[in-house]
Amino acid sequence: DAGVIQSPRHEVTEMGQEVTLRCKPISGHNSLFWYRQTMMRGLELLIYFNNNVPIDDSGMPEDRFSAKMPNASFSTLKIQPSEPRDSAVYFCASSFSGTTGELFFGEGSRLTVL
Amino acid sequence: KQEVTQIPAALSVPEGENLVLNCSFTDSAIYNLQWFRQDPGKGLTSLLLIQSSQREQTSGRLNASLDKSSGRSTLYIAASQPGDSATYLCAVYFGGNKLVFGAGTILRVKS
């Protein structure tokens, strides 16, 4: 079975540009999470969807960040405008039953904002 | 504040040694605890998930235990191999839609 699929794997952009990260969760999973990982802050939950509905977006840093899940097999995380401090690895994860179930991560999207 | 702490931060052992990684958490009212492995430049791979009603889980050379009353979990790796070298992360679900991650233990197994 395919795992969680993320694209792009690497993104280098200039400050002020729009960045869109994509995620395809594992088929049949009803929960999707976006995390950000940095050396300084470790793993931080940005937003959590259950059945395509955003349940908890308290981790979204500011209005420059937005996330959508138009259907059960696709989600996007958008940063507009991007800033150098957004440089990090962004992970998408999915599970069958929210945070009570086993969590499966994608390979991540490494974002560098110059 | 609900926190997860992992000790040691880094560990280097010779191949073949049995080892224990530690995870402690501040609130005993947990729903589950999950151990992950992360290789450099890669995502997190789930190793073991322990529900709050369980005391331990085993998978191959890995055994994870859970003691809620003391706020501790251990990951035991038997007969370590160079391929076990990675960062090991402990994550605890306290409720409220959020897994809380520890900072991880960087393991190096020398051949």
GROMACS .gro file of N, CA and C in nm, chain A:
model
  342
    1ASP      N    1   0.084  -0.121   0.000
    1ASP     CA    2   0.000   0.000   0.000
    1ASP      C    3   0.087   0.124   0.000
    2ALA      N    4   0.046   0.226  -0.073
    2ALA     CA    5   0.120   0.351  -0.071
    2ALA      C    6   0.098   0.418   0.063
    3GLY      N    7   0.203   0.483   0.110
    3GLY     CA    8   0.191   0.557   0.235
    3GLY      C    9   0.138   0.696   0.207
    4VAL      N   10   0.163   0.786   0.301
    4VAL     CA   11   0.126   0.926   0.284
    4VAL      C   12   0.222   0.987   0.181
    5ILE      N   13   0.167   1.053   0.082
    5ILE     CA   14   0.249   1.107  -0.025
    5ILE      C   15   0.247   1.259  -0.022
    6GLN      N   16   0.366   1.317  -0.018
    6GLN     CA   17   0.377   1.463  -0.013
    6GLN      C   18   0.456   1.513  -0.134
    7SER      N   19   0.421   1.633  -0.177
    7SER     CA   20   0.497   1.700  -0.283
    7SER      C   21   0.491   1.851  -0.263
    8PRO      N   22   0.593   1.925  -0.304
    8PRO     CA   23   0.721   1.872  -0.351
    8PRO      C   24   0.805   1.823  -0.234
    9ARG      N   25   0.911   1.749  -0.259
    9ARG     CA   26   1.000   1.706  -0.152
    9ARG      C   27   1.090   1.820  -0.108
   10HIS      N   28   1.126   1.903  -0.202
   10HIS     CA   29   1.211   2.018  -0.172
   10HIS      C   30   1.156   2.140  -0.246
   11GLU      N   31   1.158   2.253  -0.176
   11GLU     CA   32   1.112   2.377  -0.237
   11GLU      C   33   1.203   2.489  -0.191
   12VAL      N   34   1.261   2.561  -0.286
   12VAL     CA   35   1.340   2.679  -0.254
   12VAL      C   36   1.272   2.797  -0.321
   13THR      N   37   1.242   2.900  -0.242
   13THR     CA   38   1.171   3.013  -0.296
   13THR      C   39   1.224   3.141  -0.234
   14GLU      N   40   1.183   3.250  -0.288
   14GLU     CA   41   1.226   3.380  -0.234
   14GLU      C   42   1.117   3.440  -0.146
   15MET      N   43   1.161   3.515  -0.051
   15MET     CA   44   1.069   3.581   0.041
   15MET      C   45   0.960   3.656  -0.036
   16GLY      N   46   0.837   3.639   0.009
   16GLY     CA   47   0.725   3.706  -0.055
   16GLY      C   48   0.649   3.621  -0.153
   17GLN      N   49   0.709   3.510  -0.194
   17GLN     CA   50   0.643   3.422  -0.290
   17GLN      C   51   0.541   3.331  -0.220
   18GLU      N   52   0.447   3.284  -0.298
   18GLU     CA   53   0.347   3.189  -0.246
   18GLU      C   54   0.402   3.047  -0.256
   19VAL      N   55   0.378   2.970  -0.152
   19VAL     CA   56   0.422   2.830  -0.149
   19VAL      C   57   0.301   2.743  -0.125
   20THR      N   58   0.287   2.636  -0.202
   20THR     CA   59   0.179   2.539  -0.182
   20THR      C   60   0.238   2.401  -0.167
   21LEU      N   61   0.209   2.339  -0.054
   21LEU     CA   62   0.253   2.203  -0.025
   21LEU      C   63   0.132   2.112  -0.036
   22ARG      N   64   0.155   1.990  -0.087
   22ARG     CA   65   0.044   1.900  -0.115
   22ARG      C   66   0.060   1.768  -0.041
   23CYS      N   67  -0.054   1.706  -0.012
   23CYS     CA   68  -0.052   1.581   0.063
   23CYS      C   69  -0.166   1.491   0.018
   24LYS      N   70  -0.132   1.364  -0.001
   24LYS     CA   71  -0.232   1.262  -0.026
   24LYS      C   72  -0.226   1.162   0.091
   25PRO      N   73  -0.329   1.155   0.174
   25PRO     CA   74  -0.325   1.063   0.289
   25PRO      C   75  -0.343   0.919   0.246
   26ILE      N   76  -0.324   0.829   0.339
   26ILE     CA   77  -0.346   0.687   0.312
   26ILE      C   78  -0.495   0.664   0.288
   27SER      N   79  -0.526   0.589   0.185
   27SER     CA   80  -0.666   0.562   0.151
   27SER      C   81  -0.737   0.496   0.269
   28GLY      N   82  -0.854   0.551   0.303
   28GLY     CA   83  -0.932   0.495   0.413
   28GLY      C   84  -0.911   0.567   0.545
   29HIS      N   85  -0.804   0.646   0.554
   29HIS     CA   86  -0.782   0.723   0.677
   29HIS      C   87  -0.874   0.844   0.676
   30ASN      N   88  -0.929   0.877   0.795
   30ASN     CA   89  -1.024   0.987   0.800
   30ASN      C   90  -0.969   1.110   0.871
   31SER      N   91  -0.844   1.102   0.916
   31SER     CA   92  -0.784   1.215   0.986
   31SER      C   93  -0.652   1.253   0.920
   32LEU      N   94  -0.629   1.382   0.908
   32LEU     CA   95  -0.507   1.431   0.844
   32LEU      C   96  -0.449   1.545   0.927
   33PHE      N   97  -0.318   1.542   0.941
   33PHE     CA   98  -0.248   1.639   1.023
   33PHE      C   99  -0.136   1.704   0.942
   34TRP      N  100  -0.113   1.831   0.964
   34TRP     CA  101   0.005   1.901   0.911
   34TRP      C  102   0.094   1.939   1.029
   35TYR      N  103   0.220   1.899   1.021
   35TYR     CA  104   0.320   1.932   1.123
   35TYR      C  105   0.433   2.010   1.059
   36ARG      N  106   0.504   2.085   1.142
   36ARG     CA  107   0.624   2.154   1.099
   36ARG      C  108   0.737   2.112   1.194
   37GLN      N  109   0.854   2.084   1.138
   37GLN     CA  110   0.968   2.044   1.220
   37GLN      C  111   1.086   2.136   1.196
   38THR      N  112   1.138   2.191   1.305
   38THR     CA  113   1.260   2.270   1.300
   38THR      C  114   1.352   2.224   1.412
   39MET      N  115   1.480   2.256   1.400
   39MET     CA  116   1.576   2.218   1.502
   39MET      C  117   1.540   2.285   1.635
   40MET      N  118   1.498   2.410   1.626
   40MET     CA  119   1.475   2.486   1.749
   40MET      C  120   1.348   2.444   1.822
   41ARG      N  121   1.243   2.412   1.748
   41ARG     CA  122   1.113   2.391   1.810
   41ARG      C  123   1.061   2.248   1.798
   42GLY      N  124   1.138   2.162   1.731
   42GLY     CA  125   1.094   2.024   1.715
   42GLY      C  126   0.970   2.015   1.627
   43LEU      N  127   0.883   1.919   1.657
   43LEU     CA  128   0.761   1.897   1.579
   43LEU      C  129   0.647   1.978   1.638
   44GLU      N  130   0.582   2.055   1.554
   44GLU     CA  131   0.468   2.136   1.597
   44GLU      C  132   0.346   2.102   1.510
   45LEU      N  133   0.234   2.079   1.574
   45LEU     CA  134   0.110   2.055   1.499
   45LEU      C  135   0.057   2.188   1.449
   46LEU      N  136   0.032   2.195   1.319
   46LEU     CA  137  -0.023   2.317   1.260
   46LEU      C  138  -0.175   2.310   1.254
   47ILE      N  139  -0.227   2.201   1.198
   47ILE     CA  140  -0.371   2.188   1.179
   47ILE      C  141  -0.408   2.041   1.170
   48TYR      N  142  -0.532   2.012   1.212
   48TYR     CA  143  -0.582   1.875   1.214
   48TYR      C  144  -0.720   1.874   1.148
   49PHE      N  145  -0.738   1.784   1.050
   49PHE     CA  146  -0.866   1.765   0.983
   49PHE      C  147  -0.924   1.630   1.022
   50ASN      N  148  -1.053   1.625   1.042
   50ASN     CA  149  -1.122   1.498   1.061
   50ASN      C  150  -1.238   1.494   0.962
   51ASN      N  151  -1.244   1.389   0.881
   51ASN     CA  152  -1.346   1.379   0.776
   51ASN      C  153  -1.351   1.507   0.691
   52ASN      N  154  -1.236   1.557   0.654
   52ASN     CA  155  -1.217   1.672   0.566
   52ASN      C  156  -1.250   1.806   0.632
   53VAL      N  157  -1.286   1.805   0.757
   53VAL     CA  158  -1.325   1.928   0.827
   53VAL      C  159  -1.213   1.970   0.921
   54PRO      N  160  -1.171   2.098   0.915
   54PRO     CA  161  -1.067   2.141   1.010
   54PRO      C  162  -1.120   2.141   1.153
   55ILE      N  163  -1.053   2.066   1.241
   55ILE     CA  164  -1.097   2.053   1.379
   55ILE      C  165  -1.018   2.145   1.471
   56ASP      N  166  -0.889   2.154   1.446
   56ASP     CA  167  -0.803   2.232   1.533
   56ASP      C  168  -0.696   2.300   1.450
   57ASP      N  169  -0.705   2.431   1.436
   57ASP     CA  170  -0.604   2.506   1.362
   57ASP      C  171  -0.529   2.603   1.453
   58SER      N  172  -0.530   2.573   1.581
   58SER     CA  173  -0.467   2.663   1.678
   58SER      C  174  -0.316   2.672   1.659
   59GLY      N  175  -0.257   2.576   1.590
   59GLY     CA  176  -0.114   2.579   1.568
   59GLY      C  177  -0.069   2.655   1.445
   60MET      N  178  -0.164   2.700   1.367
   60MET     CA  179  -0.128   2.776   1.246
   60MET      C  180  -0.068   2.909   1.290
   61PRO      N  181   0.055   2.937   1.246
   61PRO     CA  182   0.129   3.051   1.301
   61PRO      C  183   0.058   3.186   1.284
   62GLU      N  184   0.004   3.211   1.172
   62GLU     CA  185  -0.058   3.341   1.146
   62GLU      C  186  -0.138   3.333   1.018
   63ASP      N  187  -0.197   3.444   0.982
   63ASP     CA  188  -0.286   3.445   0.866
   63ASP      C  189  -0.217   3.415   0.734
   64ARG      N  190  -0.088   3.417   0.733
   64ARG     CA  191  -0.017   3.385   0.609
   64ARG      C  192  -0.030   3.237   0.575
   65PHE      N  193  -0.066   3.157   0.675
   65PHE     CA  194  -0.080   3.013   0.656
   65PHE      C  195  -0.227   2.977   0.640
   66SER      N  196  -0.254   2.890   0.541
   66SER     CA  197  -0.390   2.839   0.526
   66SER      C  198  -0.383   2.695   0.479
   67ALA      N  199  -0.483   2.616   0.515
   67ALA     CA  200  -0.486   2.476   0.476
   67ALA      C  201  -0.627   2.440   0.432
   68LYS      N  202  -0.633   2.350   0.332
   68LYS     CA  203  -0.761   2.305   0.282
   68LYS      C  204  -0.760   2.154   0.265
   69MET      N  205  -0.876   2.096   0.272
   69MET     CA  206  -0.891   1.953   0.242
   69MET      C  207  -1.020   1.938   0.164
   70PRO      N  208  -1.015   1.955   0.033
   70PRO     CA  209  -1.137   1.953  -0.048
   70PRO      C  210  -1.203   1.816  -0.058
   71ASN      N  211  -1.123   1.710  -0.037
   71ASN     CA  212  -1.179   1.575  -0.037
   71ASN      C  213  -1.091   1.485   0.047
   72ALA      N  214  -1.133   1.361   0.061
   72ALA     CA  215  -1.066   1.269   0.152
   72ALA      C  216  -0.926   1.228   0.106
   73SER      N  217  -0.891   1.260  -0.017
   73SER     CA  218  -0.763   1.211  -0.068
   73SER      C  219  -0.664   1.323  -0.100
   74PHE      N  220  -0.693   1.445  -0.056
   74PHE     CA  221  -0.603   1.554  -0.093
   74PHE      C  222  -0.613   1.670   0.005
   75SER      N  223  -0.496   1.723   0.039
   75SER     CA  224  -0.492   1.842   0.124
   75SER      C  225  -0.377   1.932   0.079
   76THR      N  226  -0.393   2.061   0.100
   76THR     CA  227  -0.288   2.156   0.070
   76THR      C  228  -0.261   2.244   0.190
   77LEU      N  229  -0.136   2.286   0.201
   77LEU     CA  230  -0.094   2.386   0.300
   77LEU      C  231  -0.029   2.499   0.220
   78LYS      N  232  -0.083   2.618   0.237
   78LYS     CA  233  -0.036   2.731   0.158
   78LYS      C  234   0.023   2.837   0.249
   79ILE      N  235   0.132   2.895   0.206
   79ILE     CA  236   0.195   3.006   0.278
   79ILE      C  237   0.205   3.123   0.179
   80GLN      N  238   0.143   3.233   0.217
   80GLN     CA  239   0.141   3.350   0.130
   80GLN      C  240   0.128   3.477   0.213
   81PRO      N  241   0.227   3.565   0.211
   81PRO     CA  242   0.358   3.552   0.148
   81PRO      C  243   0.455   3.477   0.238
   82SER      N  244   0.550   3.408   0.179
   82SER     CA  245   0.646   3.331   0.258
   82SER      C  246   0.754   3.423   0.316
   83GLU      N  247   0.811   3.381   0.429
   83GLU     CA  248   0.918   3.454   0.496
   83GLU      C  249   1.030   3.356   0.531
   84PRO      N  250   1.153   3.406   0.546
   84PRO     CA  251   1.265   3.317   0.580
   84PRO      C  252   1.239   3.232   0.704
   85ARG      N  253   1.168   3.286   0.802
   85ARG     CA  254   1.143   3.209   0.925
   85ARG      C  255   1.046   3.094   0.904
   86ASP      N  256   0.987   3.085   0.785
   86ASP     CA  257   0.901   2.970   0.753
   86ASP      C  258   0.983   2.849   0.707
   87SER      N  259   1.112   2.867   0.688
   87SER     CA  260   1.198   2.757   0.644
   87SER      C  261   1.193   2.644   0.747
   88ALA      N  262   1.159   2.525   0.701
   88ALA     CA  263   1.139   2.410   0.790
   88ALA      C  264   1.106   2.289   0.704
   89VAL      N  265   1.089   2.176   0.771
   89VAL     CA  266   1.035   2.059   0.703
   89VAL      C  267   0.888   2.046   0.744
   90TYR      N  268   0.802   2.039   0.646
   90TYR     CA  269   0.658   2.028   0.671
   90TYR      C  270   0.614   1.885   0.644
   91PHE      N  271   0.553   1.826   0.746
   91PHE     CA  272   0.508   1.687   0.735
   91PHE      C  273   0.356   1.682   0.733
   92CYS      N  274   0.307   1.589   0.654
   92CYS     CA  275   0.167   1.553   0.655
   92CYS      C  276   0.158   1.413   0.715
   93ALA      N  277   0.056   1.389   0.797
   93ALA     CA  278   0.036   1.259   0.857
   93ALA      C  279  -0.112   1.224   0.853
   94SER      N  280  -0.142   1.096   0.852
   94SER     CA  281  -0.282   1.056   0.854
   94SER      C  282  -0.302   0.939   0.949
   95SER      N  283  -0.426   0.923   0.993
   95SER     CA  284  -0.460   0.811   1.079
   95SER      C  285  -0.604   0.770   1.052
   96PHE      N  286  -0.639   0.650   1.103
   96PHE     CA  287  -0.774   0.599   1.082
   96PHE      C  288  -0.873   0.658   1.180
   97SER      N  289  -0.823   0.697   1.295
   97SER     CA  290  -0.917   0.742   1.399
   97SER      C  291  -0.859   0.853   1.483
   98GLY      N  292  -0.831   0.964   1.419
   98GLY     CA  293  -0.784   1.082   1.489
   98GLY      C  294  -0.654   1.055   1.562
   99THR      N  295  -0.638   1.113   1.677
   99THR     CA  296  -0.512   1.097   1.750
   99THR      C  297  -0.514   0.974   1.839
  100THR      N  298  -0.625   0.900   1.840
  100THR     CA  299  -0.626   0.776   1.917
  100THR      C  300  -0.572   0.660   1.836
  101GLY      N  301  -0.557   0.681   1.706
  101GLY     CA  302  -0.506   0.576   1.620
  101GLY      C  303  -0.361   0.597   1.585
  102GLU      N  304  -0.303   0.496   1.526
  102GLU     CA  305  -0.163   0.503   1.486
  102GLU      C  306  -0.146   0.607   1.376
  103LEU      N  307  -0.042   0.688   1.392
  103LEU     CA  308  -0.018   0.799   1.300
  103LEU      C  309   0.089   0.760   1.199
  104PHE      N  310   0.062   0.789   1.071
  104PHE     CA  311   0.156   0.757   0.965
  104PHE      C  312   0.197   0.887   0.896
  105PHE      N  313   0.328   0.907   0.883
  105PHE     CA  314   0.382   1.030   0.828
  105PHE      C  315   0.428   1.014   0.684
  106GLY      N  316   0.420   1.124   0.609
  106GLY     CA  317   0.484   1.131   0.479
  106GLY      C  318   0.633   1.160   0.494
  107GLU      N  319   0.702   1.170   0.380
  107GLU     CA  320   0.846   1.194   0.382
  107GLU      C  321   0.880   1.340   0.407
  108GLY      N  322   0.784   1.427   0.400
  108GLY     CA  323   0.806   1.567   0.430
  108GLY      C  324   0.839   1.652   0.308
  109SER      N  325   0.814   1.782   0.322
  109SER     CA  326   0.852   1.880   0.220
  109SER      C  327   0.947   1.978   0.287
  110ARG      N  328   1.070   1.982   0.238
  110ARG     CA  329   1.170   2.073   0.296
  110ARG      C  330   1.161   2.207   0.226
  111LEU      N  331   1.122   2.308   0.302
  111LEU     CA  332   1.104   2.442   0.246
  111LEU      C  333   1.217   2.534   0.290
  112THR      N  334   1.277   2.600   0.192
  112THR     CA  335   1.377   2.702   0.219
  112THR      C  336   1.331   2.833   0.157
  113VAL      N  337   1.317   2.933   0.240
  113VAL     CA  338   1.275   3.065   0.193
  113VAL      C  339   1.395   3.159   0.206
  114LEU      N  340   1.441   3.210   0.094
  114LEU     CA  341   1.561   3.295   0.091
  114LEU      C  342   1.527   3.443   0.113
   0.00000   0.00000   0.00000
